[in-house]
């Protein structure tokens, strides 16, 4: 919406300051002016069409990286045969993404806070591109170590990617678009996993001729490397740190705060003392860790009951992800409309548990169409939980940094992902797929109970408080609408009396 009575002075002042980065008549969707909190001139906000290009570009390189995570696992029996390694070694080609994340998330999150989105995006794409070309050079049965090295470099890229959606959404999008934009960011990662399920079984058939098999694997790697290189070039030329004019009142306030006022270490310590957030971190880790285990071991589970169905195993994985993307988008839009973080998170978690149980008990019935249906239901709720966890974490931890809270959530997910993948793999080898899936269901039940306990552990001020969408929380400022001026430090007011919205 444009406030014509107040936008003009701000717009004129802006035009007098010289050229605007990426801002022209065709790149503006609307502007408004708001008080700056000091009773002076109005501060202008504006939404740029380029915000959609930025979030779609992020989704593209997130897609390419996520594809690499699962491209080995969905054809694990073929990779075992080509490189002459055990199933556990192939599982590590996926688990290396989880392991790498744990020690590197803290320095990478610090870099995101200090250097911003563009530097983080450039680092992510440089590593992702390098990893794909290393794997191109690994297509020989005696070069399993080289392909692991390429996967390791690609996994480093993931660390730079997973914490960005909530920050990018806050910096580029309006207050009513934040959850939807975050969902689009997560959408790219999910799409990459879906393509990783579908494409490798098509590109790499299960043939006995090692030369022919090497040819197909090399084609798969070249396609991935070519796409990664193209996206890297686009990021270098297109990706922008932030819009010249902020998109929301919250971002106007955030830009007035020097970076030096933010302490990453202090923020981590505050989050670790936040009981509701710690419960969410554990429950999020349990849910997403289960998803990682199911995704990594899907080929083994399907082939055990449906021998020779590598391509359908990939299609089932794609079904899980497509249903999950639909769930993510619906949950993101729902949160933007209702702000029912607590209730929605609990309901979706409970339905993830139910979906896991149904999938577990129907997998061995002998009907692939049943597996497609139950896997789709599981994916809708389990993957749909991803943006809910991110946004609920920001809600619980405001005014802390979105990058820090989502980094800790992802760290928890990687730890549980490794534990669950190794444990479920051993259980499947020993007692079969039903026992392995029941094992995961038990932990989803524990996570559901933890999610229900979050509300009871909230303090009165946490129950009442709502963050202002779009605010960069690390500013440690609040926009208060109960008799105080916007931009007043949080510490100046009691949290019980100063609430936004």
mmCIF file of C-alpha atoms in Angstrom, residues 86-433:
data_model
loop_
_atom_site.group_PDB
_atom_site.id
_atom_site.type_symbol
_atom_site.label_atom_id
_atom_site.label_comp_id
_atom_site.label_asym_id
_atom_site.label_seq_id
_atom_site.Cartn_x
_atom_site.Cartn_y
_atom_site.Cartn_z
ATOM 1 C CA UNK A 86 29.899 -51.780 2.153
ATOM 2 C CA UNK A 87 26.452 -50.224 2.705
ATOM 3 C CA UNK A 88 27.711 -48.384 5.772
ATOM 4 C CA UNK A 89 30.352 -46.568 3.689
ATOM 5 C CA UNK A 90 27.688 -45.430 1.212
ATOM 6 C CA UNK A 91 25.504 -44.240 4.108
ATOM 7 C CA UNK A 92 28.393 -41.974 5.122
ATOM 8 C CA UNK A 93 28.183 -40.213 1.751
ATOM 9 C CA UNK A 94 24.890 -38.818 3.069
ATOM 10 C CA UNK A 95 25.816 -38.635 6.740
ATOM 11 C CA UNK A 96 28.902 -36.530 5.980
ATOM 12 C CA UNK A 97 26.463 -33.663 5.356
ATOM 13 C CA UNK A 98 25.141 -34.097 8.893
ATOM 14 C CA UNK A 99 28.540 -34.534 10.538
ATOM 15 C CA UNK A 100 30.145 -31.531 8.830
ATOM 16 C CA UNK A 101 27.364 -29.237 9.942
ATOM 17 C CA UNK A 102 27.915 -29.770 13.663
ATOM 18 C CA UNK A 103 31.390 -28.201 14.157
ATOM 19 C CA UNK A 104 31.122 -25.626 11.359
ATOM 20 C CA UNK A 105 27.709 -24.122 12.102
ATOM 21 C CA UNK A 106 28.993 -21.786 14.808
ATOM 22 C CA UNK A 107 31.753 -20.046 12.799
ATOM 23 C CA UNK A 108 29.473 -19.905 9.741
ATOM 24 C CA UNK A 109 26.626 -18.341 11.728
ATOM 25 C CA UNK A 110 29.086 -15.801 13.106
ATOM 26 C CA UNK A 111 30.119 -15.021 9.513
ATOM 27 C CA UNK A 112 26.468 -14.563 8.511
ATOM 28 C CA UNK A 113 25.967 -12.107 11.370
ATOM 29 C CA UNK A 114 29.169 -10.144 10.708
ATOM 30 C CA UNK A 115 29.475 -10.222 6.901
ATOM 31 C CA UNK A 116 25.874 -10.568 5.769
ATOM 32 C CA UNK A 117 23.955 -12.450 3.109
ATOM 33 C CA UNK A 118 26.081 -11.798 0.007
ATOM 34 C CA UNK A 119 29.387 -13.050 1.449
ATOM 35 C CA UNK A 120 27.598 -16.111 2.826
ATOM 36 C CA UNK A 121 25.966 -16.807 -0.552
ATOM 37 C CA UNK A 122 29.295 -16.484 -2.388
ATOM 38 C CA UNK A 123 31.036 -18.880 0.002
ATOM 39 C CA UNK A 124 28.185 -21.391 -0.258
ATOM 40 C CA UNK A 125 28.258 -21.443 -4.044
ATOM 41 C CA UNK A 126 32.054 -21.533 -4.378
ATOM 42 C CA UNK A 127 32.186 -24.634 -2.165
ATOM 43 C CA UNK A 128 29.174 -26.234 -3.827
ATOM 44 C CA UNK A 129 30.661 -25.747 -7.294
ATOM 45 C CA UNK A 130 34.072 -27.099 -6.224
ATOM 46 C CA UNK A 131 32.496 -30.205 -4.685
ATOM 47 C CA UNK A 132 30.634 -31.084 -7.881
ATOM 48 C CA UNK A 133 33.789 -30.905 -10.025
ATOM 49 C CA UNK A 134 35.795 -33.011 -7.557
ATOM 50 C CA UNK A 135 33.143 -35.708 -7.927
ATOM 51 C CA UNK A 136 33.456 -35.556 -11.716
ATOM 52 C CA UNK A 137 37.083 -36.624 -11.217
ATOM 53 C CA UNK A 138 36.118 -39.526 -8.936
ATOM 54 C CA UNK A 139 34.475 -41.872 -11.449
ATOM 55 C CA UNK A 140 36.646 -44.937 -11.004
ATOM 56 C CA UNK A 141 36.103 -47.964 -8.755
ATOM 57 C CA UNK A 142 39.332 -47.223 -6.849
ATOM 58 C CA UNK A 143 38.516 -43.541 -6.192
ATOM 59 C CA UNK A 144 35.896 -43.824 -3.469
ATOM 60 C CA UNK A 145 38.036 -41.536 -1.281
ATOM 61 C CA UNK A 146 37.895 -38.814 -3.963
ATOM 62 C CA UNK A 147 34.127 -39.003 -4.246
ATOM 63 C CA UNK A 148 33.947 -38.749 -0.441
ATOM 64 C CA UNK A 149 36.165 -35.652 -0.611
ATOM 65 C CA UNK A 150 33.849 -34.054 -3.150
ATOM 66 C CA UNK A 151 30.868 -34.867 -0.962
ATOM 67 C CA UNK A 152 32.676 -33.351 2.038
ATOM 68 C CA UNK A 153 33.288 -30.070 0.180
ATOM 69 C CA UNK A 154 29.638 -29.965 -0.895
ATOM 70 C CA UNK A 155 28.598 -30.628 2.692
ATOM 71 C CA UNK A 156 30.565 -27.549 3.798
ATOM 72 C CA UNK A 157 28.415 -25.528 1.398
ATOM 73 C CA UNK A 158 25.290 -26.806 3.136
ATOM 74 C CA UNK A 159 26.408 -25.184 6.397
ATOM 75 C CA UNK A 160 26.263 -21.779 4.691
ATOM 76 C CA UNK A 161 22.843 -22.500 3.201
ATOM 77 C CA UNK A 162 20.590 -23.930 5.907
ATOM 78 C CA UNK A 163 20.614 -20.903 8.210
ATOM 79 C CA UNK A 164 19.794 -18.347 5.513
ATOM 80 C CA UNK A 165 16.029 -18.647 4.787
ATOM 81 C CA UNK A 166 14.742 -16.797 7.852
ATOM 82 C CA UNK A 167 17.393 -14.049 7.574
ATOM 83 C CA UNK A 168 16.828 -13.554 3.852
ATOM 84 C CA UNK A 169 13.064 -13.395 4.383
ATOM 85 C CA UNK A 170 13.415 -10.750 7.104
ATOM 86 C CA UNK A 171 15.840 -8.571 5.130
ATOM 87 C CA UNK A 172 14.019 -8.590 1.777
ATOM 88 C CA UNK A 173 10.295 -9.152 2.440
ATOM 89 C CA UNK A 174 7.425 -7.242 4.000
ATOM 90 C CA UNK A 175 6.009 -8.003 7.426
ATOM 91 C CA UNK A 176 3.123 -10.091 6.048
ATOM 92 C CA UNK A 177 5.361 -12.096 3.715
ATOM 93 C CA UNK A 178 8.083 -13.342 6.059
ATOM 94 C CA UNK A 179 6.743 -16.834 6.768
ATOM 95 C CA UNK A 180 5.803 -17.374 3.128
ATOM 96 C CA UNK A 181 9.253 -16.244 1.944
ATOM 97 C CA UNK A 182 10.927 -18.515 4.502
ATOM 98 C CA UNK A 183 8.838 -21.395 3.182
ATOM 99 C CA UNK A 184 9.959 -20.639 -0.386
ATOM 100 C CA UNK A 185 13.563 -20.739 0.821
ATOM 101 C CA UNK A 186 13.022 -24.136 2.408
ATOM 102 C CA UNK A 187 11.069 -25.150 -0.718
ATOM 103 C CA UNK A 188 14.249 -25.112 -2.833
ATOM 104 C CA UNK A 189 16.033 -27.464 -0.453
ATOM 105 C CA UNK A 190 13.085 -29.851 -0.524
ATOM 106 C CA UNK A 191 12.878 -29.706 -4.311
ATOM 107 C CA UNK A 192 16.575 -30.611 -4.500
ATOM 108 C CA UNK A 193 15.999 -33.651 -2.325
ATOM 109 C CA UNK A 194 13.071 -34.634 -4.550
ATOM 110 C CA UNK A 195 15.192 -34.382 -7.710
ATOM 111 C CA UNK A 196 17.931 -36.291 -5.879
ATOM 112 C CA UNK A 197 15.445 -39.104 -5.320
ATOM 113 C CA UNK A 198 14.101 -39.121 -8.878
ATOM 114 C CA UNK A 199 17.011 -38.443 -11.260
ATOM 115 C CA UNK A 200 19.917 -40.720 -10.158
ATOM 116 C CA UNK A 201 17.961 -43.992 -10.606
ATOM 117 C CA UNK A 202 17.029 -42.807 -14.112
ATOM 118 C CA UNK A 203 20.526 -41.653 -15.075
ATOM 119 C CA UNK A 204 22.363 -44.617 -13.506
ATOM 120 C CA UNK A 205 20.722 -47.958 -14.354
ATOM 121 C CA UNK A 206 21.749 -51.080 -12.485
ATOM 122 C CA UNK A 207 23.990 -52.651 -15.153
ATOM 123 C CA UNK A 208 26.820 -55.155 -14.700
ATOM 124 C CA UNK A 209 29.292 -53.652 -17.187
ATOM 125 C CA UNK A 210 31.588 -51.420 -15.075
ATOM 126 C CA UNK A 211 32.605 -49.232 -18.042
ATOM 127 C CA UNK A 212 28.990 -48.559 -18.935
ATOM 128 C CA UNK A 213 28.171 -47.907 -15.290
ATOM 129 C CA UNK A 214 31.082 -45.446 -15.037
ATOM 130 C CA UNK A 215 29.761 -43.630 -18.115
ATOM 131 C CA UNK A 216 26.313 -43.178 -16.554
ATOM 132 C CA UNK A 217 27.726 -42.032 -13.198
ATOM 133 C CA UNK A 218 29.988 -39.528 -14.985
ATOM 134 C CA UNK A 219 26.995 -38.088 -16.878
ATOM 135 C CA UNK A 220 25.155 -37.664 -13.568
ATOM 136 C CA UNK A 221 28.113 -35.787 -12.067
ATOM 137 C CA UNK A 222 28.607 -33.568 -15.137
ATOM 138 C CA UNK A 223 24.970 -32.444 -15.049
ATOM 139 C CA UNK A 224 25.239 -31.505 -11.379
ATOM 140 C CA UNK A 225 28.545 -29.665 -11.925
ATOM 141 C CA UNK A 226 27.209 -27.735 -14.913
ATOM 142 C CA UNK A 227 24.170 -26.525 -12.970
ATOM 143 C CA UNK A 228 26.301 -25.579 -9.950
ATOM 144 C CA UNK A 229 28.628 -23.535 -12.164
ATOM 145 C CA UNK A 230 25.759 -21.668 -13.838
ATOM 146 C CA UNK A 231 24.164 -20.845 -10.479
ATOM 147 C CA UNK A 232 27.503 -19.653 -9.086
ATOM 148 C CA UNK A 233 27.833 -17.192 -11.976
ATOM 149 C CA UNK A 234 24.295 -15.916 -11.360
ATOM 150 C CA UNK A 235 24.989 -15.421 -7.652
ATOM 151 C CA UNK A 236 28.157 -13.429 -8.394
ATOM 152 C CA UNK A 237 26.321 -11.148 -10.821
ATOM 153 C CA UNK A 238 22.810 -10.897 -9.339
ATOM 154 C CA UNK A 239 22.721 -11.637 -5.613
ATOM 155 C CA UNK A 240 22.438 -8.455 -3.533
ATOM 156 C CA UNK A 241 23.042 -7.993 0.201
ATOM 157 C CA UNK A 242 19.847 -6.045 0.924
ATOM 158 C CA UNK A 243 17.401 -3.643 -0.747
ATOM 159 C CA UNK A 244 18.401 0.017 -0.625
ATOM 160 C CA UNK A 245 15.132 0.972 1.046
ATOM 161 C CA UNK A 246 14.066 -1.451 3.794
ATOM 162 C CA UNK A 247 10.886 -3.502 3.250
ATOM 163 C CA UNK A 248 9.383 -3.090 6.715
ATOM 164 C CA UNK A 249 9.275 -0.843 9.742
ATOM 165 C CA UNK A 250 11.243 -3.445 11.666
ATOM 166 C CA UNK A 251 14.085 -3.376 9.156
ATOM 167 C CA UNK A 252 14.175 0.431 9.334
ATOM 168 C CA UNK A 253 14.923 0.111 13.033
ATOM 169 C CA UNK A 254 17.387 -2.743 12.526
ATOM 170 C CA UNK A 255 19.551 -0.732 10.140
ATOM 171 C CA UNK A 256 20.111 1.927 12.794
ATOM 172 C CA UNK A 257 21.896 -0.545 15.058
ATOM 173 C CA UNK A 258 25.683 -0.952 14.632
ATOM 174 C CA UNK A 259 26.840 -4.555 14.147
ATOM 175 C CA UNK A 260 29.227 -4.139 17.072
ATOM 176 C CA UNK A 261 26.287 -4.038 19.482
ATOM 177 C CA UNK A 262 25.523 -7.690 18.738
ATOM 178 C CA UNK A 263 27.363 -10.394 20.690
ATOM 179 C CA UNK A 264 27.107 -13.823 19.053
ATOM 180 C CA UNK A 265 28.500 -15.638 22.094
ATOM 181 C CA UNK A 266 26.066 -13.904 24.447
ATOM 182 C CA UNK A 267 23.197 -14.761 22.090
ATOM 183 C CA UNK A 268 24.153 -18.460 22.121
ATOM 184 C CA UNK A 269 24.274 -18.493 25.922
ATOM 185 C CA UNK A 270 20.872 -16.795 26.189
ATOM 186 C CA UNK A 271 19.344 -19.362 23.828
ATOM 187 C CA UNK A 272 20.813 -22.269 25.776
ATOM 188 C CA UNK A 273 19.165 -20.884 28.930
ATOM 189 C CA UNK A 274 15.788 -20.533 27.175
ATOM 190 C CA UNK A 275 13.871 -23.628 28.292
ATOM 191 C CA UNK A 276 11.056 -23.455 25.680
ATOM 192 C CA UNK A 277 13.624 -23.073 22.909
ATOM 193 C CA UNK A 278 15.686 -25.999 24.220
ATOM 194 C CA UNK A 279 12.571 -28.189 24.175
ATOM 195 C CA UNK A 280 11.878 -27.068 20.607
ATOM 196 C CA UNK A 281 15.509 -27.697 19.620
ATOM 197 C CA UNK A 282 15.300 -31.292 20.869
ATOM 198 C CA UNK A 283 11.869 -31.969 19.363
ATOM 199 C CA UNK A 284 12.898 -30.399 16.037
ATOM 200 C CA UNK A 285 16.037 -32.537 16.000
ATOM 201 C CA UNK A 286 14.020 -35.693 16.619
ATOM 202 C CA UNK A 287 11.569 -34.945 13.797
ATOM 203 C CA UNK A 288 14.064 -33.841 11.158
ATOM 204 C CA UNK A 289 16.567 -36.514 12.244
ATOM 205 C CA UNK A 290 13.895 -39.124 11.505
ATOM 206 C CA UNK A 291 13.370 -37.569 8.068
ATOM 207 C CA UNK A 292 17.115 -37.742 7.362
ATOM 208 C CA UNK A 293 17.223 -41.417 8.356
ATOM 209 C CA UNK A 294 14.189 -42.343 6.239
ATOM 210 C CA UNK A 295 15.635 -40.469 3.234
ATOM 211 C CA UNK A 296 19.110 -41.980 3.528
ATOM 212 C CA UNK A 297 17.868 -45.555 3.963
ATOM 213 C CA UNK A 298 14.861 -45.398 1.611
ATOM 214 C CA UNK A 299 16.551 -47.402 -1.136
ATOM 215 C CA UNK A 300 17.443 -50.194 1.260
ATOM 216 C CA UNK A 301 13.920 -50.319 2.707
ATOM 217 C CA UNK A 302 12.178 -50.408 -0.675
ATOM 218 C CA UNK A 303 14.588 -52.895 -2.291
ATOM 219 C CA UNK A 304 14.172 -55.272 0.669
ATOM 220 C CA UNK A 305 10.436 -55.623 -0.013
ATOM 221 C CA UNK A 306 10.373 -54.800 -3.747
ATOM 222 C CA UNK A 307 13.584 -56.117 -5.384
ATOM 223 C CA UNK A 308 14.649 -54.418 -8.614
ATOM 224 C CA UNK A 309 12.481 -51.339 -8.000
ATOM 225 C CA UNK A 310 15.282 -48.742 -7.795
ATOM 226 C CA UNK A 311 13.395 -46.311 -10.034
ATOM 227 C CA UNK A 312 10.196 -46.638 -7.988
ATOM 228 C CA UNK A 313 12.231 -46.146 -4.812
ATOM 229 C CA UNK A 314 13.286 -42.805 -6.255
ATOM 230 C CA UNK A 315 9.701 -41.983 -7.192
ATOM 231 C CA UNK A 316 8.548 -42.776 -3.664
ATOM 232 C CA UNK A 317 11.218 -40.419 -2.339
ATOM 233 C CA UNK A 318 10.004 -37.774 -4.785
ATOM 234 C CA UNK A 319 6.454 -38.313 -3.531
ATOM 235 C CA UNK A 320 7.606 -37.727 0.037
ATOM 236 C CA UNK A 321 9.265 -34.464 -0.952
ATOM 237 C CA UNK A 322 6.504 -33.097 -3.221
ATOM 238 C CA UNK A 323 3.941 -33.739 -0.515
ATOM 239 C CA UNK A 324 6.321 -32.083 1.947
ATOM 240 C CA UNK A 325 6.736 -28.998 -0.236
ATOM 241 C CA UNK A 326 2.979 -28.643 -0.406
ATOM 242 C CA UNK A 327 2.834 -29.001 3.364
ATOM 243 C CA UNK A 328 5.599 -26.401 3.820
ATOM 244 C CA UNK A 329 3.867 -23.818 1.645
ATOM 245 C CA UNK A 330 0.486 -24.378 3.265
ATOM 246 C CA UNK A 331 2.007 -24.111 6.744
ATOM 247 C CA UNK A 332 3.905 -20.944 5.794
ATOM 248 C CA UNK A 333 0.814 -19.211 4.433
ATOM 249 C CA UNK A 334 -1.209 -20.433 7.435
ATOM 250 C CA UNK A 335 1.293 -18.905 9.862
ATOM 251 C CA UNK A 336 1.273 -15.583 7.999
ATOM 252 C CA UNK A 337 -2.518 -15.486 8.245
ATOM 253 C CA UNK A 338 -3.084 -16.774 11.785
ATOM 254 C CA UNK A 339 0.188 -16.569 13.792
ATOM 255 C CA UNK A 340 -0.920 -19.801 15.547
ATOM 256 C CA UNK A 341 2.663 -21.019 16.038
ATOM 257 C CA UNK A 342 2.128 -23.196 19.095
ATOM 258 C CA UNK A 343 -1.045 -24.987 18.022
ATOM 259 C CA UNK A 344 0.049 -25.568 14.425
ATOM 260 C CA UNK A 345 3.444 -26.967 15.419
ATOM 261 C CA UNK A 346 1.906 -29.451 17.859
ATOM 262 C CA UNK A 347 -0.774 -30.673 15.432
ATOM 263 C CA UNK A 348 1.693 -31.155 12.566
ATOM 264 C CA UNK A 349 4.120 -33.010 14.852
ATOM 265 C CA UNK A 350 1.385 -35.378 16.037
ATOM 266 C CA UNK A 351 0.326 -36.063 12.456
ATOM 267 C CA UNK A 352 3.970 -36.783 11.551
ATOM 268 C CA UNK A 353 3.973 -39.510 14.213
ATOM 269 C CA UNK A 354 0.730 -40.985 12.861
ATOM 270 C CA UNK A 355 2.095 -40.876 9.308
ATOM 271 C CA UNK A 356 5.273 -42.688 10.396
ATOM 272 C CA UNK A 357 3.286 -45.472 12.051
ATOM 273 C CA UNK A 358 1.035 -45.949 9.022
ATOM 274 C CA UNK A 359 4.067 -46.053 6.719
ATOM 275 C CA UNK A 360 5.827 -48.574 8.987
ATOM 276 C CA UNK A 361 2.953 -51.063 9.049
ATOM 277 C CA UNK A 362 2.029 -50.831 5.349
ATOM 278 C CA UNK A 363 5.512 -50.982 3.781
ATOM 279 C CA UNK A 364 5.588 -54.792 3.646
ATOM 280 C CA UNK A 365 2.057 -55.356 2.295
ATOM 281 C CA UNK A 366 3.349 -55.954 -1.230
ATOM 282 C CA UNK A 367 1.459 -53.100 -2.927
ATOM 283 C CA UNK A 368 3.659 -50.267 -4.204
ATOM 284 C CA UNK A 369 0.709 -47.903 -4.635
ATOM 285 C CA UNK A 370 0.016 -48.164 -0.905
ATOM 286 C CA UNK A 371 3.636 -47.204 -0.189
ATOM 287 C CA UNK A 372 3.287 -44.187 -2.481
ATOM 288 C CA UNK A 373 0.177 -43.019 -0.587
ATOM 289 C CA UNK A 374 1.516 -43.575 2.928
ATOM 290 C CA UNK A 375 4.910 -42.078 2.045
ATOM 291 C CA UNK A 376 3.129 -39.001 0.660
ATOM 292 C CA UNK A 377 1.159 -38.550 3.894
ATOM 293 C CA UNK A 378 4.357 -38.938 5.912
ATOM 294 C CA UNK A 379 6.161 -36.384 3.755
ATOM 295 C CA UNK A 380 3.329 -33.848 3.899
ATOM 296 C CA UNK A 381 3.521 -33.558 7.663
ATOM 297 C CA UNK A 382 7.160 -34.433 8.416
ATOM 298 C CA UNK A 383 8.646 -32.123 5.774
ATOM 299 C CA UNK A 384 5.887 -29.565 6.288
ATOM 300 C CA UNK A 385 7.195 -29.222 9.833
ATOM 301 C CA UNK A 386 10.495 -27.664 8.651
ATOM 302 C CA UNK A 387 9.343 -24.023 8.209
ATOM 303 C CA UNK A 388 7.160 -24.339 11.309
ATOM 304 C CA UNK A 389 10.211 -25.163 13.391
ATOM 305 C CA UNK A 390 12.189 -22.216 12.015
ATOM 306 C CA UNK A 391 9.410 -19.697 12.532
ATOM 307 C CA UNK A 392 8.369 -21.003 15.962
ATOM 308 C CA UNK A 393 12.009 -20.757 17.073
ATOM 309 C CA UNK A 394 12.149 -17.095 16.055
ATOM 310 C CA UNK A 395 8.873 -16.528 17.888
ATOM 311 C CA UNK A 396 10.182 -18.169 21.068
ATOM 312 C CA UNK A 397 13.592 -16.482 21.020
ATOM 313 C CA UNK A 398 12.794 -12.940 19.897
ATOM 314 C CA UNK A 399 14.769 -10.651 19.945
ATOM 315 C CA UNK A 400 17.656 -13.059 19.276
ATOM 316 C CA UNK A 401 19.064 -13.570 15.770
ATOM 317 C CA UNK A 402 17.116 -15.808 13.394
ATOM 318 C CA UNK A 403 20.400 -17.191 12.042
ATOM 319 C CA UNK A 404 21.539 -18.267 15.503
ATOM 320 C CA UNK A 405 18.286 -19.991 16.485
ATOM 321 C CA UNK A 406 17.880 -21.787 13.150
ATOM 322 C CA UNK A 407 21.560 -22.804 13.269
ATOM 323 C CA UNK A 408 21.038 -24.513 16.612
ATOM 324 C CA UNK A 409 17.900 -26.226 15.313
ATOM 325 C CA UNK A 410 19.794 -27.585 12.327
ATOM 326 C CA UNK A 411 22.688 -28.677 14.541
ATOM 327 C CA UNK A 412 20.267 -30.720 16.636
ATOM 328 C CA UNK A 413 18.779 -32.231 13.469
ATOM 329 C CA UNK A 414 22.191 -33.278 12.145
ATOM 330 C CA UNK A 415 23.164 -34.950 15.438
ATOM 331 C CA UNK A 416 19.935 -36.931 15.621
ATOM 332 C CA UNK A 417 20.141 -37.642 11.881
ATOM 333 C CA UNK A 418 23.500 -39.385 12.297
ATOM 334 C CA UNK A 419 22.321 -41.316 15.366
ATOM 335 C CA UNK A 420 19.057 -42.397 13.740
ATOM 336 C CA UNK A 421 20.600 -43.311 10.376
ATOM 337 C CA UNK A 422 23.286 -45.525 11.951
ATOM 338 C CA UNK A 423 20.866 -47.062 14.460
ATOM 339 C CA UNK A 424 18.037 -47.686 12.020
ATOM 340 C CA UNK A 425 20.469 -49.147 9.494
ATOM 341 C CA UNK A 426 21.738 -51.634 12.066
ATOM 342 C CA UNK A 427 18.193 -52.476 13.181
ATOM 343 C CA UNK A 428 17.088 -53.057 9.570
ATOM 344 C CA UNK A 429 20.061 -55.381 9.000
ATOM 345 C CA UNK A 430 19.274 -57.308 12.171
ATOM 346 C CA UNK A 431 15.455 -57.287 12.494
ATOM 347 C CA UNK A 432 14.001 -55.784 9.317
ATOM 348 C CA UNK A 433 12.353 -52.544 8.204
#
